[in-house]
Short mmCIF file of C-alpha atoms and ligand atoms in Angstrom, two decimals:
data_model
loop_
_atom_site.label_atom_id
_atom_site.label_comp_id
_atom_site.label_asym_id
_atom_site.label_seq_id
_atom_site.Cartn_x
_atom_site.Cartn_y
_atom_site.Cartn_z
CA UNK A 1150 9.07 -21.90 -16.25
CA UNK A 1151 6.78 -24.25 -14.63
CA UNK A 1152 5.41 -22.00 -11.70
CA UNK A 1153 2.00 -21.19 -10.32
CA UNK A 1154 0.54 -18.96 -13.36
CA UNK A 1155 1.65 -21.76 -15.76
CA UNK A 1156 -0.20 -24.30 -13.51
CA UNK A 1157 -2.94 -22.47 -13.10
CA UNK A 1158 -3.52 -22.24 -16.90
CA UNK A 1159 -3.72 -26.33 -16.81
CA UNK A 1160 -7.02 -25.96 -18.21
CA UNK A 1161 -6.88 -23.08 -20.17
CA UNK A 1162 -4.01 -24.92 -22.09
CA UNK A 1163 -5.63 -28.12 -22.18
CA UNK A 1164 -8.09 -26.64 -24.06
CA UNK A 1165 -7.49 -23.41 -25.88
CA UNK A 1166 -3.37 -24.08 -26.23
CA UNK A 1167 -4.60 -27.43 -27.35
CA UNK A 1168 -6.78 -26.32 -30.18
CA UNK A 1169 -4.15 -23.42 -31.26
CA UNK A 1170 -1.75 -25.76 -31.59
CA UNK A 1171 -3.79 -28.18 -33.67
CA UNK A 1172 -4.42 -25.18 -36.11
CA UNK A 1173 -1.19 -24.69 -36.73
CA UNK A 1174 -0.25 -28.54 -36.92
CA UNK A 1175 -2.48 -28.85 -39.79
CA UNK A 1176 -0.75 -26.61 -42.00
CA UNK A 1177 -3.49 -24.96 -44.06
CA UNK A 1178 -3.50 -22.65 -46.41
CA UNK A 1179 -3.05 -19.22 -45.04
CA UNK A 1180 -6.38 -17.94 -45.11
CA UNK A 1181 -8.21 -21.07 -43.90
CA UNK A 1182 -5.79 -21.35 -40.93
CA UNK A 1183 -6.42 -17.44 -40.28
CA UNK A 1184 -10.02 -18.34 -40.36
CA UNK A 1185 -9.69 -21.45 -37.94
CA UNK A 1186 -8.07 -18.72 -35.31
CA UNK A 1187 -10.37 -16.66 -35.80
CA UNK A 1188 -12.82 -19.00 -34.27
CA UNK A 1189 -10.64 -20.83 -31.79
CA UNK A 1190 -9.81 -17.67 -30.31
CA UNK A 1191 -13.36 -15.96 -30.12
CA UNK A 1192 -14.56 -19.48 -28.54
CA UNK A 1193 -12.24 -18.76 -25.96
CA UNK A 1194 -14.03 -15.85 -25.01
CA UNK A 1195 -11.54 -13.27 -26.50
CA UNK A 1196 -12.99 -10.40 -28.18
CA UNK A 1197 -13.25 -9.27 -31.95
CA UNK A 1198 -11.00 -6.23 -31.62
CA UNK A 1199 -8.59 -8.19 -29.64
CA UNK A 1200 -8.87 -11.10 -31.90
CA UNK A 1201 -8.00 -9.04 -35.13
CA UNK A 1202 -5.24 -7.55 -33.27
CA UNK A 1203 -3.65 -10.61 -32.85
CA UNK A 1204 -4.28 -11.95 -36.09
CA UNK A 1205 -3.58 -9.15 -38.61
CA UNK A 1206 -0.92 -10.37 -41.28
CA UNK A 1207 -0.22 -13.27 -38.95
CA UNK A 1208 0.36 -15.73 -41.82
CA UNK A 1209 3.06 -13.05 -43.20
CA UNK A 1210 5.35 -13.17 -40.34
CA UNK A 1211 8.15 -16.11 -40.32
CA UNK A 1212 7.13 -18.00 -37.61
CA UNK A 1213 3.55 -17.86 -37.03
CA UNK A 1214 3.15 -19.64 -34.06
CA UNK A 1215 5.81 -17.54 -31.98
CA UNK A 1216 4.38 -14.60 -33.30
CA UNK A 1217 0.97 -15.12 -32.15
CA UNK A 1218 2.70 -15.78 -28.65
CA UNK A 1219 4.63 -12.74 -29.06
CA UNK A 1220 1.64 -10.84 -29.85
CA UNK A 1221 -0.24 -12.27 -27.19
CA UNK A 1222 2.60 -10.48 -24.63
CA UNK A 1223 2.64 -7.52 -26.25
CA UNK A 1224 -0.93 -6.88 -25.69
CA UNK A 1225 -0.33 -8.21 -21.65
CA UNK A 1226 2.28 -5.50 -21.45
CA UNK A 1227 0.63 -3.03 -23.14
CA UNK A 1228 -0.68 -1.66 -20.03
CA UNK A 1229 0.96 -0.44 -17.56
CA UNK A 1230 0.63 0.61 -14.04
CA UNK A 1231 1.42 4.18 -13.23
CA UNK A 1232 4.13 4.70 -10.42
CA UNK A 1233 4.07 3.13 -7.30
CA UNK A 1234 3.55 4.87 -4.40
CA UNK A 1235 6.01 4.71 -1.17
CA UNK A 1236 3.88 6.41 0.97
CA UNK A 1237 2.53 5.12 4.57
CA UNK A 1238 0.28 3.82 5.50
CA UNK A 1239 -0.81 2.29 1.98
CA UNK A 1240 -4.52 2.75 1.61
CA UNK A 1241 -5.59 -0.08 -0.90
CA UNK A 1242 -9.24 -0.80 -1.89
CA UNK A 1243 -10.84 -3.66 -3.23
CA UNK A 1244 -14.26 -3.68 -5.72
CA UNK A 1245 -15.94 -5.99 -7.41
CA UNK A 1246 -19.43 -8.14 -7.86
CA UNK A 1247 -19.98 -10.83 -5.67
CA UNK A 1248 -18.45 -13.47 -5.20
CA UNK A 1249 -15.27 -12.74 -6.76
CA UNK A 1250 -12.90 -13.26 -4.55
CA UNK A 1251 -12.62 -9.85 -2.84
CA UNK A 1252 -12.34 -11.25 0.81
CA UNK A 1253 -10.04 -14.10 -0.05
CA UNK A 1254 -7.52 -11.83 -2.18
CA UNK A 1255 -7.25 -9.40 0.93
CA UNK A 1256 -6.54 -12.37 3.21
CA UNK A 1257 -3.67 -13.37 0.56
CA UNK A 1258 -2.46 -10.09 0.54
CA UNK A 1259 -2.22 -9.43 3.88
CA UNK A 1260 -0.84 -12.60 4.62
CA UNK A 1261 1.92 -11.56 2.27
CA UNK A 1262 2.65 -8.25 3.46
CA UNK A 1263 2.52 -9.36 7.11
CA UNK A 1264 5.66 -12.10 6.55
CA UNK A 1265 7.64 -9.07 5.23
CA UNK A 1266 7.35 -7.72 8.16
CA UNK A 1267 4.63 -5.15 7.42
CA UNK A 1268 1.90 -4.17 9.77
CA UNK A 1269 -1.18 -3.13 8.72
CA UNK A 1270 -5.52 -3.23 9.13
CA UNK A 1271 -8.09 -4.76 7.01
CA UNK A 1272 -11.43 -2.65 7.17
CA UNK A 1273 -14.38 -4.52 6.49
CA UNK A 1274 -16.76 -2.36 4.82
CA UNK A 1275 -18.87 -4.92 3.20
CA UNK A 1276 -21.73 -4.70 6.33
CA UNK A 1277 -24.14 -5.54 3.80
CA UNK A 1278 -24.23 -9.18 6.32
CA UNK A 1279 -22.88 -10.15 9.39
CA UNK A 1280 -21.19 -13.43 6.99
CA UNK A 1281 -18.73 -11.09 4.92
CA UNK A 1282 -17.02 -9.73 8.32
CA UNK A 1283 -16.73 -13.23 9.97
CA UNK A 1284 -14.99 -14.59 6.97
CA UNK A 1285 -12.74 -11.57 6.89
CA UNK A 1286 -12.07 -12.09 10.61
CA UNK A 1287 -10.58 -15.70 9.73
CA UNK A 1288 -8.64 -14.44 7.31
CA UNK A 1289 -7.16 -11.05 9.69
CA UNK A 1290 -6.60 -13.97 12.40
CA UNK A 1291 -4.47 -16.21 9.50
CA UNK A 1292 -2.18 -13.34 8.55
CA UNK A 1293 -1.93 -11.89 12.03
CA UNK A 1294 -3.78 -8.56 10.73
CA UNK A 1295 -6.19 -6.36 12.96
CA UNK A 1296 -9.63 -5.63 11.61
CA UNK A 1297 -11.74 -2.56 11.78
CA UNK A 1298 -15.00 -3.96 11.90
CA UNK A 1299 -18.90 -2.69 12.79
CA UNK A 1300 -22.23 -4.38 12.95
CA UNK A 1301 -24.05 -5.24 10.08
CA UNK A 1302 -25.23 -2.57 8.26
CA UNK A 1303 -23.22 -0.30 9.51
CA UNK A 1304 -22.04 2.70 6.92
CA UNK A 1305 -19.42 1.71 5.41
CA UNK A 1306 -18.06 5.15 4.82
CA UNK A 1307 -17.45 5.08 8.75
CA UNK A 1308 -15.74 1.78 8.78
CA UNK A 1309 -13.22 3.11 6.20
CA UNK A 1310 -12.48 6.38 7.87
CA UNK A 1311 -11.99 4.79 10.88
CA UNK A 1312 -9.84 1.93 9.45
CA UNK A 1313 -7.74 4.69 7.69
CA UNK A 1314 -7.37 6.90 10.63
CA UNK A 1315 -6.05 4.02 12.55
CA UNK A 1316 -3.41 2.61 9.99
CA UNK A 1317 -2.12 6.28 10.21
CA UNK A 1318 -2.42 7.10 14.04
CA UNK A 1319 -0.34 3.65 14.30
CA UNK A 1320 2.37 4.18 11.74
CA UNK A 1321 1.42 0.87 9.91
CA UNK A 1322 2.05 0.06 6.45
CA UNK A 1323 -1.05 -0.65 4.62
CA UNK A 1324 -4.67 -0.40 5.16
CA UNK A 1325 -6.96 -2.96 3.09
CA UNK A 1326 -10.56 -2.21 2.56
CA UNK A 1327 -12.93 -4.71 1.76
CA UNK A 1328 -16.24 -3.82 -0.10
CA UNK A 1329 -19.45 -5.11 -0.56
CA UNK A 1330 -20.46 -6.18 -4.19
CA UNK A 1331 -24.01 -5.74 -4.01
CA UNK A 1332 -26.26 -3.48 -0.98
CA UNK A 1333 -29.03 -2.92 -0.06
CA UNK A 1334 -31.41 -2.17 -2.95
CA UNK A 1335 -31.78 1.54 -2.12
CA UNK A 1336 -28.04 2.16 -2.27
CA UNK A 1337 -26.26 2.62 -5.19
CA UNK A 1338 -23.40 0.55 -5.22
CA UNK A 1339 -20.77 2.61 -7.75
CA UNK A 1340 -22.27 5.65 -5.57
CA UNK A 1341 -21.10 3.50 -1.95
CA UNK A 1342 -17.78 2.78 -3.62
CA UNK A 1343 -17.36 6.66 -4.76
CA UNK A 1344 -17.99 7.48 -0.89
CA UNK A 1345 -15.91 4.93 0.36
CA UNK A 1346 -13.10 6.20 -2.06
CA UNK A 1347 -14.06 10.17 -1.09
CA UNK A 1348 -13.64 9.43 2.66
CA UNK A 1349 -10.21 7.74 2.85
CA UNK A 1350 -8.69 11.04 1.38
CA UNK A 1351 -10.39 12.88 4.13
CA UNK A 1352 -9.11 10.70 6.39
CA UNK A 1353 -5.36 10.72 4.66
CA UNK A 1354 -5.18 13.34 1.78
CA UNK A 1355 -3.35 11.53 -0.69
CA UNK A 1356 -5.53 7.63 -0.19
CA UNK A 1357 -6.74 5.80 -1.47
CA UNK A 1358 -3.21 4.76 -3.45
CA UNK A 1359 -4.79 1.80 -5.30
CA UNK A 1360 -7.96 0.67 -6.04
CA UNK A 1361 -8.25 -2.79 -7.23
CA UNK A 1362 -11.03 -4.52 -9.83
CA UNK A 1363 -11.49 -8.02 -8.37
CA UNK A 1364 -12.80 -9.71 -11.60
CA UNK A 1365 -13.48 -14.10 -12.09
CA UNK A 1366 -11.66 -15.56 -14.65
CA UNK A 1367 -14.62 -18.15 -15.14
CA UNK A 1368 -17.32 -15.57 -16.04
CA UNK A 1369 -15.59 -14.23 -19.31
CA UNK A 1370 -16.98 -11.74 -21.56
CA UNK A 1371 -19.95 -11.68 -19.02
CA UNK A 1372 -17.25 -10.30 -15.89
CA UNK A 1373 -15.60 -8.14 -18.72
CA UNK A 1374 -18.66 -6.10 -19.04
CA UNK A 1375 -19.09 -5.73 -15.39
CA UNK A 1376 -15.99 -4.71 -15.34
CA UNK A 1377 -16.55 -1.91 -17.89
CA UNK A 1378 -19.24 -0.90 -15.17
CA UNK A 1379 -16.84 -0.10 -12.44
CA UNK A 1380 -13.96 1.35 -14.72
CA UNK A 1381 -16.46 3.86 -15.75
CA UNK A 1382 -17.46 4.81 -12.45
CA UNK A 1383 -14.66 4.48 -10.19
CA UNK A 1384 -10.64 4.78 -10.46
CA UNK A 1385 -9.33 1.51 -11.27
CA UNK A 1386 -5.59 1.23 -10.89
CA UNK A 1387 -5.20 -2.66 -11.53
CA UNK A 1388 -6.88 -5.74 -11.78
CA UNK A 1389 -6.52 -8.91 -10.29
CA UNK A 1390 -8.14 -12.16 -11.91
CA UNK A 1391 -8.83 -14.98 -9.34
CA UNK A 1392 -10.03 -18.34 -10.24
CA UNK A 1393 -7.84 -18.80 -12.88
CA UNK A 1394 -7.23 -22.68 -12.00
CA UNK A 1395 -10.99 -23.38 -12.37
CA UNK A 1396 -11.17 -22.27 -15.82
CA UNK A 1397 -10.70 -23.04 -19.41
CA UNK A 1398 -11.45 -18.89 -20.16
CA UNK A 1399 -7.91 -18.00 -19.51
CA UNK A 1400 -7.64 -16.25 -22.23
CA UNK A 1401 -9.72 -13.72 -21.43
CA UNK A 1402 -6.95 -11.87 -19.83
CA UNK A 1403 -6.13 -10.84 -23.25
CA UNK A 1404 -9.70 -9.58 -23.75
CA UNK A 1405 -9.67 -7.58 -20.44
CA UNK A 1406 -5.87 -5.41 -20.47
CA UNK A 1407 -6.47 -5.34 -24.54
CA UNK A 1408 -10.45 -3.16 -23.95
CA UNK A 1409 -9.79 -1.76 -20.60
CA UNK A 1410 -6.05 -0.44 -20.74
CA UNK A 1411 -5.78 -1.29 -16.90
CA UNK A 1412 -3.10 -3.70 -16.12
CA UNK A 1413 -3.52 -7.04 -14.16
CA UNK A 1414 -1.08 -6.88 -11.01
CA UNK A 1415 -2.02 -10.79 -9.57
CA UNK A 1416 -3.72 -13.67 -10.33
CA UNK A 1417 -5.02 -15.65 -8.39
CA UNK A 1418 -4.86 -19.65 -8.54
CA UNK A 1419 -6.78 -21.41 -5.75
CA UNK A 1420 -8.17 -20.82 -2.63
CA UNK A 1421 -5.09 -21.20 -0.51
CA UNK A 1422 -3.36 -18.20 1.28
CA UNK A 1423 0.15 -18.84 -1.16
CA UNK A 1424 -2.43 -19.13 -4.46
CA UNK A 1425 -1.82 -15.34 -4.80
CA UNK A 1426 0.96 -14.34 -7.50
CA UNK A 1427 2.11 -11.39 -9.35
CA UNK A 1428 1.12 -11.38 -12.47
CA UNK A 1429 3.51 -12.24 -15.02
CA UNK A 1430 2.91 -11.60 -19.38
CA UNK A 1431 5.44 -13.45 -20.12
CA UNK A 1432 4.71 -16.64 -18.14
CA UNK A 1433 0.94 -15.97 -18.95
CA UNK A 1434 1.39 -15.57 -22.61
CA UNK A 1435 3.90 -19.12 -22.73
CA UNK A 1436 1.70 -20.73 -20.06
CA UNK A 1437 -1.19 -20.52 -22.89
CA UNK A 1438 0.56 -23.51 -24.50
CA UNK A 1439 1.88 -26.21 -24.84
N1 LIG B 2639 -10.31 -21.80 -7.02
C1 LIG B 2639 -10.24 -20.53 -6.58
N2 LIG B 2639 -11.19 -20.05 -5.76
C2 LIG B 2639 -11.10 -18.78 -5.33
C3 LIG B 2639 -10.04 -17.91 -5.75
N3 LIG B 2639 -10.24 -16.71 -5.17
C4 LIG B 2639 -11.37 -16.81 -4.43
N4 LIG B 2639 -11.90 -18.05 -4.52
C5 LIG B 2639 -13.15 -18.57 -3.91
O1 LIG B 2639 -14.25 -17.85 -4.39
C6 LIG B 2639 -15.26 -17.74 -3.41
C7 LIG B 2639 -15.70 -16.29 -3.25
O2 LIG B 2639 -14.61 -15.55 -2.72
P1 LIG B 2639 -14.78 -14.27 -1.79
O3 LIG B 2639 -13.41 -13.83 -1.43
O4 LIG B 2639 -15.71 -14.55 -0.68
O5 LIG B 2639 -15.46 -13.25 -2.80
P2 LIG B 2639 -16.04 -11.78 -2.53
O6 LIG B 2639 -17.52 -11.91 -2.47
O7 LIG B 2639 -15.61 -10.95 -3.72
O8 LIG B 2639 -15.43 -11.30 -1.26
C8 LIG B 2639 -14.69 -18.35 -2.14
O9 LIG B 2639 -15.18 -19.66 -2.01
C9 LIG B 2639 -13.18 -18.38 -2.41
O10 LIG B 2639 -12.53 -19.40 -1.72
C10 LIG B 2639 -9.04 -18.45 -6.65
O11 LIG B 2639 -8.10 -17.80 -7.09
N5 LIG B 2639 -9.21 -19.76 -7.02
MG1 LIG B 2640 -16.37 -10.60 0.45
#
């Protein structure tokens, strides 16, 4: 029970379990408990639709409280990610603003992939500076991963390609592509991605496999519509939510599977190469209290 999601909603819990549970404690009548919800739950950064979801004929059920949490699941689960694919080498991309946690959830990946015994390459296609491939280099040396790298602002189109065409000419596993969240002010940055995207599948016809949304847990409903931004414009196959320990906004998990319909595959929980785990609804939705 106890394990890394659960820890790293200490905060979230602390605050927003903490205030749930007091609602309930307090045994209201229905409609003023209903309306007490209703407000701890949009404080915590979950959305209206979301919210009424979760709290339509709540006060009906037999056991409020567990049905809330069951709700709260049902909602995690609700979407789910279409079939994996088996084929080599695995061309995985990663989007997102700034600052997200791109870089660092490539290095945990990696890392992970590499003590199964998988070999693979980690293209760094953010050129927009020299900073974003130097920090990806650290992390390629951690996990023991070569890097397809050029000089800062280089295309990044041509960094891909040539990442992909390696990973194949070499029979490796996967192929991770980092991205730039912001460019150069003449570039369009969903038009970059798109490219990015386009050229892997010249390079190997069926990439990319998965593209992932980096989002922060600790920007809320601000990351949620940024998020909107990219699922509109590129193919989003999953999420994955970093940052979750430094936040009290857990629940906007909730917010993002519930108005999005993309499912969250990890979460991350610190800064550490193990503070990578796959996400869990079940753990999430119990880890939400007490
Ligand atoms: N606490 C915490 N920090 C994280 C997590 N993921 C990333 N970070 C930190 O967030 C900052 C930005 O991450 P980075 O990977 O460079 O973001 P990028 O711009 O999207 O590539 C770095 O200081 C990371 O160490 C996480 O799950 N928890
Ligand atoms: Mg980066």
């Amino acid at each position: 029970m106890f394990g890394k999601i659960w820890q790293g909603l200490n905060k979230t819990r602390e605050t927003f379990g903490r205030a749930i549970d007091a609602v309930f404690r307090d045994k209201k009548e229905a409609a003023k408990t209903i309306e007490e919800l209703e407000e701890t739950l949009i404080l915590a950064d979950i959305g209206v639709s979301t919210v009424e979801k979760l709290l339509k004929d709540l006060m009906k059920e037999d056991e409020p409280k567990k049905a809330l949490v069951r709700r709260i699941r049902e909602i995690l689960l609700s979407a789910k990610k279409s079939s994996e694919y088996v084929e080599k080498p695995h061309i995985h991309i990663f989007v997102g603003v700034n600052g997200a946690g791109k870089t660092t959830t490539i290095g945990k990946i990696a890392k992970k992939r590499r003590d199964s015994g998988e070999k693979g390459i980690i293209a760094a296609c953010d050129t927009f500076r020299a900073a974003a491939s130097e920090q990806l280099e650290i992390w390629a040396e951690r996990s023991g991963t070569e890097i397809v790298k050029q000089m800062e602002g280089a295309d990044p189109a041509a960094v891909a390609f040539d990442a992909v065409s390696k990973a194949k000419a070499k029979n490796y596993d996967f192929c991770l592509i980092d991205t730039a969240g912001r460019l150069h002010t003449k570039h369009n940055l969903m038009e970059e991605l798109q490219k990015i995207s386009r050229v892997t599948s010249k390079a190997f016809p069926t990439a990319p496999h998965e593209i992932s949304l980096v989002l922060d847990a600790t920007t809320g409903q601000n990351g949620l519509n940024q998020a909107k931004e990219f699922v509109s414009k590129i193919k989003v196959t999953d999420l994955i939510l970093t940052k979750l320990d430094g936040t009290a906004k857990g629940g906007i998990a909730l917010s993002i599977v519930d108005e999005l319909k993309i499912p969250i595959s990890y979460v991350g929980v610190g800064e550490k190469v193990d503070d990578l785990v796959p996400f869990s609804p079940e753990e999430y939705a119990e880890g939400l209290f007490e």
